[in-house]
mmCIF file of C-alpha atoms in Angstrom:
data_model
loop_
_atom_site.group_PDB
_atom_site.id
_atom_site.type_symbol
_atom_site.label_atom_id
_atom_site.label_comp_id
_atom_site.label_asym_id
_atom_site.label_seq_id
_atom_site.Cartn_x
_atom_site.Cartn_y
_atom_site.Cartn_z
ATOM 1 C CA UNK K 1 20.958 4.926 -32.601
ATOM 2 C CA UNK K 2 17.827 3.654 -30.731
ATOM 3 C CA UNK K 3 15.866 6.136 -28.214
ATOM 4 C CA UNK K 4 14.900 4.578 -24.694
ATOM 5 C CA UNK K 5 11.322 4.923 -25.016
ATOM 6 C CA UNK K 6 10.208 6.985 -21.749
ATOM 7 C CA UNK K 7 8.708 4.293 -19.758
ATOM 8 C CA UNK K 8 12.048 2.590 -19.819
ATOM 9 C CA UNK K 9 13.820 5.117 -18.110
ATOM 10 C CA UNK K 10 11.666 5.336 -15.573
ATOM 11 C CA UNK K 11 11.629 1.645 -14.611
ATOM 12 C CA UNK K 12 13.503 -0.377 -12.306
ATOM 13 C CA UNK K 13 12.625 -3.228 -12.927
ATOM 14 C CA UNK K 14 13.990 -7.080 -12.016
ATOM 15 C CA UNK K 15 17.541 -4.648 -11.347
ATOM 16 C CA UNK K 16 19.271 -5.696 -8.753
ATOM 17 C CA UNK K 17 19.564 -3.854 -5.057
ATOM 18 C CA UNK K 18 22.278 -3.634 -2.385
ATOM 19 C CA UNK K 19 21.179 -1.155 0.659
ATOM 20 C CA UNK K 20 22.739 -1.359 4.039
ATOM 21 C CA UNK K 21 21.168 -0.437 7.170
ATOM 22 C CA UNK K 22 17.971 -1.240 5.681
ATOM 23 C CA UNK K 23 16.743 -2.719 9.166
ATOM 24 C CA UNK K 24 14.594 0.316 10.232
ATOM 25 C CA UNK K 25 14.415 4.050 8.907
ATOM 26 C CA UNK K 26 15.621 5.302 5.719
ATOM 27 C CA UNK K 27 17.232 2.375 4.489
ATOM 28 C CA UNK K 28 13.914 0.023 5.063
ATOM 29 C CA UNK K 29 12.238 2.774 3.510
ATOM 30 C CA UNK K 30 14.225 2.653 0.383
ATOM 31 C CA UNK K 31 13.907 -1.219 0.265
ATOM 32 C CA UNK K 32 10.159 -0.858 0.658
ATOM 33 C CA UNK K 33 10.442 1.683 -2.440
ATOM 34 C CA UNK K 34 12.379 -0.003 -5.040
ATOM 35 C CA UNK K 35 10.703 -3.381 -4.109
ATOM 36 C CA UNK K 36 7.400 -1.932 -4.910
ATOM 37 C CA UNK K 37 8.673 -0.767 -8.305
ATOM 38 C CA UNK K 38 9.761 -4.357 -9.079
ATOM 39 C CA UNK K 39 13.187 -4.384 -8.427
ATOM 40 C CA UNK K 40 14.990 -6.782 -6.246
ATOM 41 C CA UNK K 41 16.128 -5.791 -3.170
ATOM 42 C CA UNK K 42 18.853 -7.232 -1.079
ATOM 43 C CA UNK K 43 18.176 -6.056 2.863
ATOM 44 C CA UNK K 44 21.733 -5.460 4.657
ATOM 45 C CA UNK K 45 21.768 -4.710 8.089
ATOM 46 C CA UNK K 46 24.075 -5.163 10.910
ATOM 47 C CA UNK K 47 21.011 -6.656 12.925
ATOM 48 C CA UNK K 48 20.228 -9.586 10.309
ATOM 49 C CA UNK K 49 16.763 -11.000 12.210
ATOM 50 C CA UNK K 50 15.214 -7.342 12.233
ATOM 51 C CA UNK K 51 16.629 -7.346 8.195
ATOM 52 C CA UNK K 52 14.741 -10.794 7.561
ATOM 53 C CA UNK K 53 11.601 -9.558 9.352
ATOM 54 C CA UNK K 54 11.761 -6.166 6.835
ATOM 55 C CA UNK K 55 12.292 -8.501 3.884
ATOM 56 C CA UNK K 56 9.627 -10.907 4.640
ATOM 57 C CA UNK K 57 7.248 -8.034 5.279
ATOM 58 C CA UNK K 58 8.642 -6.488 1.619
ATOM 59 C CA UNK K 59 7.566 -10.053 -0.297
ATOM 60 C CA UNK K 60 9.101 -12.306 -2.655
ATOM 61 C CA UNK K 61 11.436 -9.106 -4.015
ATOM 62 C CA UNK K 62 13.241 -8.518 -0.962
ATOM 63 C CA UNK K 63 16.195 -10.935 0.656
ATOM 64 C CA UNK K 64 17.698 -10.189 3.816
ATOM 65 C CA UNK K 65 21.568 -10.622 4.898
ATOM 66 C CA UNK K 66 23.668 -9.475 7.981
ATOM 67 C CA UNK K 67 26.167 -7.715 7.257
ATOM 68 C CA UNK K 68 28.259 -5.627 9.746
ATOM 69 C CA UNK K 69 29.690 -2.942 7.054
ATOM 70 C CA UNK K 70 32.912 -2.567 9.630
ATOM 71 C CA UNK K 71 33.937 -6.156 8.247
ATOM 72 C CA UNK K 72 35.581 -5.994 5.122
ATOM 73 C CA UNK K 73 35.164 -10.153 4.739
ATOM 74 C CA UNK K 74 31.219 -9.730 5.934
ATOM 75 C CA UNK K 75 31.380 -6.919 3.052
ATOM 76 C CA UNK K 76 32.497 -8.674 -0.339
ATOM 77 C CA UNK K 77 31.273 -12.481 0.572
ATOM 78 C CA UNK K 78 27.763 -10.142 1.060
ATOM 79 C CA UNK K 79 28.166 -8.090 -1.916
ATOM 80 C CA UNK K 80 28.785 -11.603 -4.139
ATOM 81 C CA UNK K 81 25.942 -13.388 -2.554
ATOM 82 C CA UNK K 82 23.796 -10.758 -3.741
ATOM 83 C CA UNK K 83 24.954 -10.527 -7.201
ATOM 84 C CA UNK K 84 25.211 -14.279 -7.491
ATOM 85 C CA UNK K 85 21.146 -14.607 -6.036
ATOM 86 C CA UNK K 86 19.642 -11.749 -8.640
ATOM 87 C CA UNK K 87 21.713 -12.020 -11.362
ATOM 88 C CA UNK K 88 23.195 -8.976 -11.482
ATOM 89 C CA UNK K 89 23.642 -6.081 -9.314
ATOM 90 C CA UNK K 90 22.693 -2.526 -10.634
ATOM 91 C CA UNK K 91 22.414 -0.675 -7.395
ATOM 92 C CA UNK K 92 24.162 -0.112 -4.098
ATOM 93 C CA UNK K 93 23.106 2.230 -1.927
ATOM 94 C CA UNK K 94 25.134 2.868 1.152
ATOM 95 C CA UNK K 95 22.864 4.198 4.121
ATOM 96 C CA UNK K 96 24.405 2.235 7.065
ATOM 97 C CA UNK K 97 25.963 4.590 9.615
ATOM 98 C CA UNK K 98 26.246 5.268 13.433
ATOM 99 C CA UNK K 99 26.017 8.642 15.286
ATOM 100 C CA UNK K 100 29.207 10.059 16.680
ATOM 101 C CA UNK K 101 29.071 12.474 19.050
ATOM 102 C CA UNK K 102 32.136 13.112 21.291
ATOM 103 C CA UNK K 103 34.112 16.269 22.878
ATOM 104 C CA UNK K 104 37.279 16.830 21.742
ATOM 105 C CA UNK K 105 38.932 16.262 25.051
ATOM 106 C CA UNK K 106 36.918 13.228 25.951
ATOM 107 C CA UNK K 107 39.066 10.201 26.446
ATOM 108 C CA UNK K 108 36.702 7.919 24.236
ATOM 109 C CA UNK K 109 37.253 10.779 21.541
ATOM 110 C CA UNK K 110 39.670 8.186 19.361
ATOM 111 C CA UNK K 111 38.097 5.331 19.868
ATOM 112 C CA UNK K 112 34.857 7.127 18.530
ATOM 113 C CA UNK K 113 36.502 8.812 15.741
ATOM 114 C CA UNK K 114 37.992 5.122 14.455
ATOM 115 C CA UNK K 115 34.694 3.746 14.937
ATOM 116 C CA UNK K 116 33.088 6.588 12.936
ATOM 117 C CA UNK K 117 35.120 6.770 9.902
ATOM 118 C CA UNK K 118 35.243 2.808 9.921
ATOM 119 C CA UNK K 119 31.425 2.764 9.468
ATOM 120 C CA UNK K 120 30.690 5.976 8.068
ATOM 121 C CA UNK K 121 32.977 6.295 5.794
ATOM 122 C CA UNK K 122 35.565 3.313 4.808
ATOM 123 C CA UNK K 123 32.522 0.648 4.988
ATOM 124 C CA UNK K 124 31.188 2.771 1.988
ATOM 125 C CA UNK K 125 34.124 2.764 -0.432
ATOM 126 C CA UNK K 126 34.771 -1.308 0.710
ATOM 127 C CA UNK K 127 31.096 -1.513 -0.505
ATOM 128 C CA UNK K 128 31.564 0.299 -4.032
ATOM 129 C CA UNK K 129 34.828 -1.296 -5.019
ATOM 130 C CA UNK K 130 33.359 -4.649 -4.026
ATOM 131 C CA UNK K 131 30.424 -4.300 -6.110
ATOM 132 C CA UNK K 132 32.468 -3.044 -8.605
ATOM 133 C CA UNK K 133 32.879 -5.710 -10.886
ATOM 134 C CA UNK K 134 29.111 -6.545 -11.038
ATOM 135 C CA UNK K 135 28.557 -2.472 -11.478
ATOM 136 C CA UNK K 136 30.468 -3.004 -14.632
ATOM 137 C CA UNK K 137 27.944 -5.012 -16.239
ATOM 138 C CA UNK K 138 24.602 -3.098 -15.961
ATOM 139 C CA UNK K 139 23.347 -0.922 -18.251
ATOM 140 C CA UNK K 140 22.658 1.794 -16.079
ATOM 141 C CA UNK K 141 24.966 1.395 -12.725
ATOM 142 C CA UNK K 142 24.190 3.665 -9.545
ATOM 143 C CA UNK K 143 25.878 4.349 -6.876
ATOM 144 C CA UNK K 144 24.244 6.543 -4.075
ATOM 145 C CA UNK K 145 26.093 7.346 -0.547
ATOM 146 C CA UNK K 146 23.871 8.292 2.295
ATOM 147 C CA UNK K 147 26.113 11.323 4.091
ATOM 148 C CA UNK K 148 23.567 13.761 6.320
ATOM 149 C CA UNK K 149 23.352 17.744 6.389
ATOM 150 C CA UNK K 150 26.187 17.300 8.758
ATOM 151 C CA UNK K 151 28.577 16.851 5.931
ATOM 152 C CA UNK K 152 27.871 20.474 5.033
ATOM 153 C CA UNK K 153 27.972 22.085 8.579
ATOM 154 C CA UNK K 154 28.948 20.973 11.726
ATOM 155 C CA UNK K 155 27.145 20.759 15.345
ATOM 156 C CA UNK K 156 28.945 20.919 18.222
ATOM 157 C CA UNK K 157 31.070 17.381 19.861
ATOM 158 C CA UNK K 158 29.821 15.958 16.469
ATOM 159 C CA UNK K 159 33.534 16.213 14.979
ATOM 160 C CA UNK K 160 34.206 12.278 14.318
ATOM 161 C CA UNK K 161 30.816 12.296 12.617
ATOM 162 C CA UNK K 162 31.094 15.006 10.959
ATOM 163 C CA UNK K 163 34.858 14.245 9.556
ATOM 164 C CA UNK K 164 32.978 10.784 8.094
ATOM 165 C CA UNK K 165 30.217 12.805 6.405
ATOM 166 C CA UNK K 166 32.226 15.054 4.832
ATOM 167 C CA UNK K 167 34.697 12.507 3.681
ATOM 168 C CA UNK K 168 31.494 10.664 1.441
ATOM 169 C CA UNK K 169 30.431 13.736 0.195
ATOM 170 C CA UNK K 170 34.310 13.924 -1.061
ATOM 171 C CA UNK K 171 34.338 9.897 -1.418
ATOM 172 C CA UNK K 172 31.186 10.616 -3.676
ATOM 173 C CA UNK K 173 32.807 13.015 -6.456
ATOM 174 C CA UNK K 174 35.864 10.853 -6.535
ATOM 175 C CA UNK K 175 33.500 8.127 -7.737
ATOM 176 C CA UNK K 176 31.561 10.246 -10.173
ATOM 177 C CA UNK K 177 34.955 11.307 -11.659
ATOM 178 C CA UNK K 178 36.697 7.756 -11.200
ATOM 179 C CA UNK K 179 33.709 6.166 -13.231
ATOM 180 C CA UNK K 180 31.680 8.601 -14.999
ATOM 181 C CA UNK K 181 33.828 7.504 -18.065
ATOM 182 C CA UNK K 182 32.269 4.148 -17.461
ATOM 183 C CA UNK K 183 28.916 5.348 -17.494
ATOM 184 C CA UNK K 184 28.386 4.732 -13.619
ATOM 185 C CA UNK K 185 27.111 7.454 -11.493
ATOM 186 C CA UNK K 186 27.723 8.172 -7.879
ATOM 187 C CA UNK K 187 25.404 10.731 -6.050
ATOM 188 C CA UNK K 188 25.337 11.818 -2.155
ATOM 189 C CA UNK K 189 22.467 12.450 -0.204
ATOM 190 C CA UNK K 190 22.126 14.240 2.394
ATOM 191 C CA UNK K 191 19.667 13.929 4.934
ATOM 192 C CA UNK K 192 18.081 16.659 7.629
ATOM 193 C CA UNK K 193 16.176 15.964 10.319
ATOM 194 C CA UNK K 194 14.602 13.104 9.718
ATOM 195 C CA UNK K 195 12.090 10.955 12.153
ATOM 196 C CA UNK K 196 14.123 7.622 12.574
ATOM 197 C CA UNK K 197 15.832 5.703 15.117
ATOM 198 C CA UNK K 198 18.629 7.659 14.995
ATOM 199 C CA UNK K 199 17.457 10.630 16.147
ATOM 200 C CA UNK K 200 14.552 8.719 18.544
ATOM 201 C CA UNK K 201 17.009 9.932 21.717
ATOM 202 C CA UNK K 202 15.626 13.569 21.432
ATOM 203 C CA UNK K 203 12.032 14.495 23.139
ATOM 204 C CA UNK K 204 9.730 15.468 20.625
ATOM 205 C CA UNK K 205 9.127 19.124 22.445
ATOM 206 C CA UNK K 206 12.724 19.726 21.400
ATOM 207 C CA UNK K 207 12.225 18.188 17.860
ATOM 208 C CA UNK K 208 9.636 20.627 17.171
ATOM 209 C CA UNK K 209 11.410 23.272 18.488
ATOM 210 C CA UNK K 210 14.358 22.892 16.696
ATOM 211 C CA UNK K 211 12.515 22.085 13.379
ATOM 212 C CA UNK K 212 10.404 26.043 13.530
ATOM 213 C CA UNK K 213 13.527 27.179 14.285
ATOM 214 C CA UNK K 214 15.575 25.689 11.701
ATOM 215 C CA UNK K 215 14.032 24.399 8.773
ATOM 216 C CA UNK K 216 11.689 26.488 6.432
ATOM 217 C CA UNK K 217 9.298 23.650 6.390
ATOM 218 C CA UNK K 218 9.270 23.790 10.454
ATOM 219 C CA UNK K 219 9.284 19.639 11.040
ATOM 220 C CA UNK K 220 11.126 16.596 10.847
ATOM 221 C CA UNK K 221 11.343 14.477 7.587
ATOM 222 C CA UNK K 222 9.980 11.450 6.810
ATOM 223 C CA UNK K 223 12.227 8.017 5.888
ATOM 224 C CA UNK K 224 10.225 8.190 2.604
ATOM 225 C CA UNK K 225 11.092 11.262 1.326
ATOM 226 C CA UNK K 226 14.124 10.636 1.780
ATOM 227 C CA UNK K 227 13.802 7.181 0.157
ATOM 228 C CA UNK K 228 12.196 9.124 -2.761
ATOM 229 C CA UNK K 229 15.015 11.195 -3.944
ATOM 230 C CA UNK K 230 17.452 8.447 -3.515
ATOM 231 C CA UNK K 231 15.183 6.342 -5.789
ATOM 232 C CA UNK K 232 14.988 9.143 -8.552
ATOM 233 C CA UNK K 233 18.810 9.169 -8.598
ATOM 234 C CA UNK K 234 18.662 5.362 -9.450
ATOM 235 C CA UNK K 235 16.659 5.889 -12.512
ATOM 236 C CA UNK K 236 17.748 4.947 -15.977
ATOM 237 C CA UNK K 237 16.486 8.355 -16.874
ATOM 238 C CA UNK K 238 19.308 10.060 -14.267
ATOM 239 C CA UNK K 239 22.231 9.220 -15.941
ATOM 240 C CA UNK K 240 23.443 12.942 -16.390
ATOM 241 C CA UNK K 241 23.312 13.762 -12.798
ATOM 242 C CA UNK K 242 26.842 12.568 -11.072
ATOM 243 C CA UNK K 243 28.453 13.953 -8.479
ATOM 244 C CA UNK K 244 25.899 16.364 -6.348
ATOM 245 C CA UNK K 245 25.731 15.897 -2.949
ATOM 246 C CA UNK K 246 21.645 16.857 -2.304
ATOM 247 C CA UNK K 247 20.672 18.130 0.964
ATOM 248 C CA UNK K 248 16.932 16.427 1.727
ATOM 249 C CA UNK K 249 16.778 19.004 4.699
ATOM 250 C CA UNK K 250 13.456 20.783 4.869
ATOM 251 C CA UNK K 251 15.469 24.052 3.671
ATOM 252 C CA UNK K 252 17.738 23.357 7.011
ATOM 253 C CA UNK K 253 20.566 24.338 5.009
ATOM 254 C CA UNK K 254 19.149 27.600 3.028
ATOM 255 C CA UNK K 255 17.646 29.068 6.330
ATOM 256 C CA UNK K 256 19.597 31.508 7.970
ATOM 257 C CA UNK K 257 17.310 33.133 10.767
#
Protein backbone atom coordinates (compact mmCIF):
# COMPACT_ATOMS: atom_id res chain seq x y z
CA UNK A 1 0.00 0.00 0.00
CA UNK A 2 1.35 3.52 -0.87
CA UNK A 3 1.50 6.35 2.01
CA UNK A 4 0.12 9.92 0.95
CA UNK A 5 3.19 11.75 1.43
CA UNK A 6 2.20 14.74 3.94
CA UNK A 7 2.12 17.56 1.60
CA UNK A 8 -0.58 15.74 -0.26
CA UNK A 9 -2.93 15.71 2.37
CA UNK A 10 -2.72 18.97 3.01
CA UNK A 11 -3.39 20.24 -0.52
CA UNK A 12 -6.34 21.21 -2.33
CA UNK A 13 -5.36 21.62 -5.19
CA UNK A 14 -7.14 22.03 -8.96
CA UNK A 15 -10.30 20.12 -6.65
CA UNK A 16 -13.27 21.28 -7.45
CA UNK A 17 -15.65 23.79 -5.18
CA UNK A 18 -19.41 24.26 -4.76
CA UNK A 19 -20.26 27.00 -1.87
CA UNK A 20 -23.54 28.78 -1.72
CA UNK A 21 -24.12 32.07 -0.34
CA UNK A 22 -20.70 32.91 -1.16
CA UNK A 23 -21.85 36.59 -2.13
CA UNK A 24 -20.66 38.32 1.12
CA UNK A 25 -19.59 36.89 4.66
CA UNK A 26 -18.61 33.48 5.45
CA UNK A 27 -19.27 31.93 2.31
CA UNK A 28 -17.03 34.67 0.22
CA UNK A 29 -14.67 34.08 2.83
CA UNK A 30 -14.39 30.44 2.22
CA UNK A 31 -14.20 31.04 -1.61
CA UNK A 32 -11.42 33.54 -1.02
CA UNK A 33 -9.71 30.58 1.10
CA UNK A 34 -9.77 27.59 -1.00
CA UNK A 35 -9.10 29.77 -4.14
CA UNK A 36 -5.92 30.91 -2.64
CA UNK A 37 -4.87 27.31 -1.98
CA UNK A 38 -5.41 26.52 -5.68
CA UNK A 39 -8.54 25.00 -5.80
CA UNK A 40 -11.37 25.96 -8.00
CA UNK A 41 -14.09 27.59 -6.69
CA UNK A 42 -17.57 27.81 -7.99
CA UNK A 43 -19.34 31.18 -6.30
CA UNK A 44 -23.24 30.40 -5.66
CA UNK A 45 -25.30 33.00 -4.49
CA UNK A 46 -28.85 33.92 -4.70
CA UNK A 47 -27.65 37.54 -5.77
CA UNK A 48 -25.56 36.32 -8.96
CA UNK A 49 -23.97 40.07 -9.95
CA UNK A 50 -22.61 40.54 -6.25
CA UNK A 51 -21.34 36.50 -6.83
CA UNK A 52 -19.56 37.57 -10.23
CA UNK A 53 -18.08 40.70 -8.62
CA UNK A 54 -16.58 38.17 -5.58
CA UNK A 55 -15.33 35.82 -8.29
CA UNK A 56 -13.73 38.32 -10.45
CA UNK A 57 -12.10 39.87 -7.40
CA UNK A 58 -10.98 35.94 -6.40
CA UNK A 59 -9.09 35.53 -10.12
CA UNK A 60 -8.99 33.04 -12.72
CA UNK A 61 -9.94 30.15 -9.84
CA UNK A 62 -13.19 31.42 -8.96
CA UNK A 63 -16.61 31.25 -11.31
CA UNK A 64 -19.67 32.76 -10.25
CA UNK A 65 -23.44 31.37 -10.74
CA UNK A 66 -26.92 32.41 -9.32
CA UNK A 67 -28.43 30.11 -7.79
CA UNK A 68 -31.52 30.56 -5.52
CA UNK A 69 -30.96 27.23 -3.27
CA UNK A 70 -35.07 27.30 -2.73
CA UNK A 71 -35.19 26.06 -6.52
CA UNK A 72 -34.63 22.58 -6.83
CA UNK A 73 -34.22 23.07 -10.98
CA UNK A 74 -31.76 26.31 -10.21
CA UNK A 75 -30.06 23.57 -7.79
CA UNK A 76 -28.99 20.45 -10.01
CA UNK A 77 -28.69 22.39 -13.61
CA UNK A 78 -26.09 24.57 -11.05
CA UNK A 79 -24.56 21.70 -9.41
CA UNK A 80 -23.85 20.03 -13.20
CA UNK A 81 -22.58 23.22 -14.63
CA UNK A 82 -20.06 23.21 -12.07
CA UNK A 83 -18.92 19.75 -12.33
CA UNK A 84 -19.08 19.86 -16.10
CA UNK A 85 -16.70 23.48 -16.03
CA UNK A 86 -13.84 21.94 -13.45
CA UNK A 87 -13.88 18.58 -14.17
CA UNK A 88 -14.89 17.21 -11.24
CA UNK A 89 -16.45 18.28 -8.12
CA UNK A 90 -14.77 17.34 -4.72
CA UNK A 91 -16.42 19.83 -2.46
CA UNK A 92 -19.77 21.32 -1.58
CA UNK A 93 -20.14 23.37 1.07
CA UNK A 94 -23.58 24.51 1.98
CA UNK A 95 -23.49 28.04 3.79
CA UNK A 96 -26.56 29.71 2.13
CA UNK A 97 -29.25 30.49 4.71
CA UNK A 98 -31.73 33.26 5.84
CA UNK A 99 -32.54 34.42 9.43
CA UNK A 100 -35.88 33.44 10.85
CA UNK A 101 -37.10 35.08 13.54
CA UNK A 102 -40.87 34.95 14.30
CA UNK A 103 -43.29 34.61 17.53
CA UNK A 104 -45.13 31.75 17.78
CA UNK A 105 -48.45 33.46 17.55
CA UNK A 106 -47.48 35.77 14.76
CA UNK A 107 -49.60 35.28 11.71
CA UNK A 108 -46.47 35.23 9.30
CA UNK A 109 -45.20 32.40 11.76
CA UNK A 110 -45.92 29.57 8.80
CA UNK A 111 -45.07 31.28 6.11
CA UNK A 112 -41.61 31.92 7.89
CA UNK A 113 -41.20 28.51 9.13
CA UNK A 114 -41.76 27.08 5.23
CA UNK A 115 -39.45 29.61 4.10
CA UNK A 116 -36.87 28.61 6.74
CA UNK A 117 -36.68 24.98 6.44
CA UNK A 118 -36.92 25.43 2.51
CA UNK A 119 -33.60 27.36 2.60
CA UNK A 120 -32.06 26.27 5.65
CA UNK A 121 -32.52 23.06 5.56
CA UNK A 122 -34.11 21.13 2.35
CA UNK A 123 -31.87 23.43 -0.11
CA UNK A 124 -28.94 21.58 1.68
CA UNK A 125 -29.84 17.91 1.23
CA UNK A 126 -31.19 18.96 -2.70
CA UNK A 127 -27.52 20.21 -2.87
CA UNK A 128 -25.73 16.91 -1.54
CA UNK A 129 -27.81 14.39 -3.41
CA UNK A 130 -27.34 16.49 -6.53
CA UNK A 131 -23.73 16.54 -6.30
CA UNK A 132 -23.84 13.18 -5.47
CA UNK A 133 -22.89 11.48 -8.42
CA UNK A 134 -19.81 13.71 -9.07
CA UNK A 135 -18.97 13.16 -5.07
CA UNK A 136 -18.63 9.60 -6.08
CA UNK A 137 -15.72 10.09 -8.15
CA UNK A 138 -13.14 12.05 -6.05
CA UNK A 139 -10.69 10.70 -4.12
CA UNK A 140 -11.34 12.48 -1.12
CA UNK A 141 -15.21 13.81 -1.21
CA UNK A 142 -16.41 16.50 1.48
CA UNK A 143 -19.33 17.52 2.40
CA UNK A 144 -19.62 20.42 5.01
CA UNK A 145 -23.18 22.01 6.16
CA UNK A 146 -23.07 25.46 7.56
CA UNK A 147 -25.83 25.15 10.68
CA UNK A 148 -25.04 28.12 13.50
CA UNK A 149 -24.77 27.78 17.47
CA UNK A 150 -28.47 28.02 17.18
CA UNK A 151 -28.71 24.42 16.26
CA UNK A 152 -27.48 23.65 19.77
CA UNK A 153 -29.63 26.19 21.81
CA UNK A 154 -32.33 28.25 21.05
CA UNK A 155 -33.05 32.22 21.39
CA UNK A 156 -36.21 33.40 21.81
CA UNK A 157 -39.01 33.89 18.41
CA UNK A 158 -36.04 32.14 16.64
CA UNK A 159 -38.11 28.71 16.51
CA UNK A 160 -38.39 28.30 12.50
CA UNK A 161 -34.66 28.97 12.47
CA UNK A 162 -33.80 27.14 14.94
CA UNK A 163 -36.00 23.88 13.82
CA UNK A 164 -33.74 24.30 10.30
CA UNK A 165 -30.45 24.34 12.23
CA UNK A 166 -31.04 21.60 14.16
CA UNK A 167 -32.42 19.55 11.37
CA UNK A 168 -28.58 19.93 9.42
CA UNK A 169 -26.88 19.18 12.36
CA UNK A 170 -29.23 15.84 12.20
CA UNK A 171 -29.18 16.07 8.16
CA UNK A 172 -25.28 16.07 8.75
CA UNK A 173 -24.83 12.58 10.69
CA UNK A 174 -27.31 10.98 8.39
CA UNK A 175 -24.79 11.79 5.66
CA UNK A 176 -21.71 10.75 7.55
CA UNK A 177 -23.50 7.41 8.24
CA UNK A 178 -25.30 7.19 4.69
CA UNK A 179 -21.75 7.57 3.01
CA UNK A 180 -18.98 7.07 5.31
CA UNK A 181 -18.91 3.50 3.73
CA UNK A 182 -18.13 5.35 0.56
CA UNK A 183 -15.39 7.16 1.91
CA UNK A 184 -17.30 10.63 1.81
CA UNK A 185 -17.45 12.72 4.84
CA UNK A 186 -20.08 15.12 5.97
CA UNK A 187 -19.22 17.62 8.86
CA UNK A 188 -21.46 20.60 10.42
CA UNK A 189 -20.30 23.78 11.44
CA UNK A 190 -21.52 25.80 13.56
CA UNK A 191 -21.08 29.32 13.69
CA UNK A 192 -21.33 32.05 16.81
CA UNK A 193 -21.43 35.40 16.56
CA UNK A 194 -19.91 36.24 13.73
CA UNK A 195 -19.43 39.95 12.03
CA UNK A 196 -21.42 39.50 8.68
CA UNK A 197 -24.38 40.75 7.01
CA UNK A 198 -26.48 38.73 8.79
CA UNK A 199 -26.12 39.95 11.94
CA UNK A 200 -25.30 43.83 10.49
CA UNK A 201 -29.12 44.72 11.97
CA UNK A 202 -27.71 44.85 15.61
CA UNK A 203 -25.82 48.22 16.92
CA UNK A 204 -22.44 47.47 17.68
CA UNK A 205 -22.92 48.80 21.56
CA UNK A 206 -25.15 45.75 21.85
CA UNK A 207 -22.69 43.44 19.91
CA UNK A 208 -20.12 44.12 22.37
CA UNK A 209 -22.24 43.76 25.06
CA UNK A 210 -23.54 40.63 24.31
CA UNK A 211 -20.11 39.21 23.19
CA UNK A 212 -18.37 40.07 27.24
CA UNK A 213 -21.29 38.66 28.30
CA UNK A 214 -21.44 35.59 26.40
CA UNK A 215 -18.49 34.36 24.83
CA UNK A 216 -15.15 33.63 26.73
CA UNK A 217 -13.31 35.39 24.03
CA UNK A 218 -15.71 38.61 24.68
CA UNK A 219 -16.21 39.61 20.64
CA UNK A 220 -17.68 38.75 17.51
CA UNK A 221 -15.98 36.32 14.99
CA UNK A 222 -14.53 36.91 11.96
CA UNK A 223 -15.90 35.29 8.33
CA UNK A 224 -12.32 33.86 8.19
CA UNK A 225 -12.15 31.93 11.03
CA UNK A 226 -14.87 30.56 10.31
CA UNK A 227 -13.76 29.92 6.70
CA UNK A 228 -10.66 28.31 8.34
CA UNK A 229 -12.14 25.42 10.10
CA UNK A 230 -14.45 24.67 7.31
CA UNK A 231 -11.34 24.49 5.06
CA UNK A 232 -9.44 22.06 7.49
CA UNK A 233 -12.47 19.74 7.32
CA UNK A 234 -11.98 19.65 3.45
CA UNK A 235 -8.53 18.35 3.69
CA UNK A 236 -7.36 15.08 2.27
CA UNK A 237 -5.70 14.68 5.59
CA UNK A 238 -9.45 14.83 7.47
CA UNK A 239 -10.82 11.88 6.28
CA UNK A 240 -11.40 10.31 9.85
CA UNK A 241 -13.41 13.13 11.12
CA UNK A 242 -17.31 12.54 9.97
CA UNK A 243 -20.10 13.46 11.59
CA UNK A 244 -19.25 16.35 14.37
CA UNK A 245 -21.16 19.21 14.35
CA UNK A 246 -18.24 22.03 15.58
CA UNK A 247 -19.37 25.03 17.30
CA UNK A 248 -16.89 28.09 15.90
CA UNK A 249 -18.45 30.20 18.84
CA UNK A 250 -15.83 32.08 20.79
CA UNK A 251 -16.61 29.50 23.77
CA UNK A 252 -20.45 30.89 23.39
CA UNK A 253 -21.48 27.49 23.97
CA UNK A 254 -19.05 26.34 27.02
CA UNK A 255 -19.77 29.66 28.97
CA UNK A 256 -22.23 29.47 31.49
CA UNK A 257 -22.01 32.84 33.57
Amino acid sequence: MTTASPSSLLSVADYGVLITGAANGMGRATAELFAAQGARVAVTDRDGETAALVANAIGERAHAWRLDVSDPDEITRVVDEVAVRFGRLDVVINNAGIIAFCPLDDPRFEETWAKSLAVNLTAQQRIVRAALPYLRKAPAARIVNIASTEALGATRHDGPYVAAKAGVAGLTRSLAIDLGPEGITANCVCPGPIETQMTAFAKPEDKQIFAHRRTALRRYGRPEEVAHVTYSLCLPGASYITGAVIPVDGGLMARNA
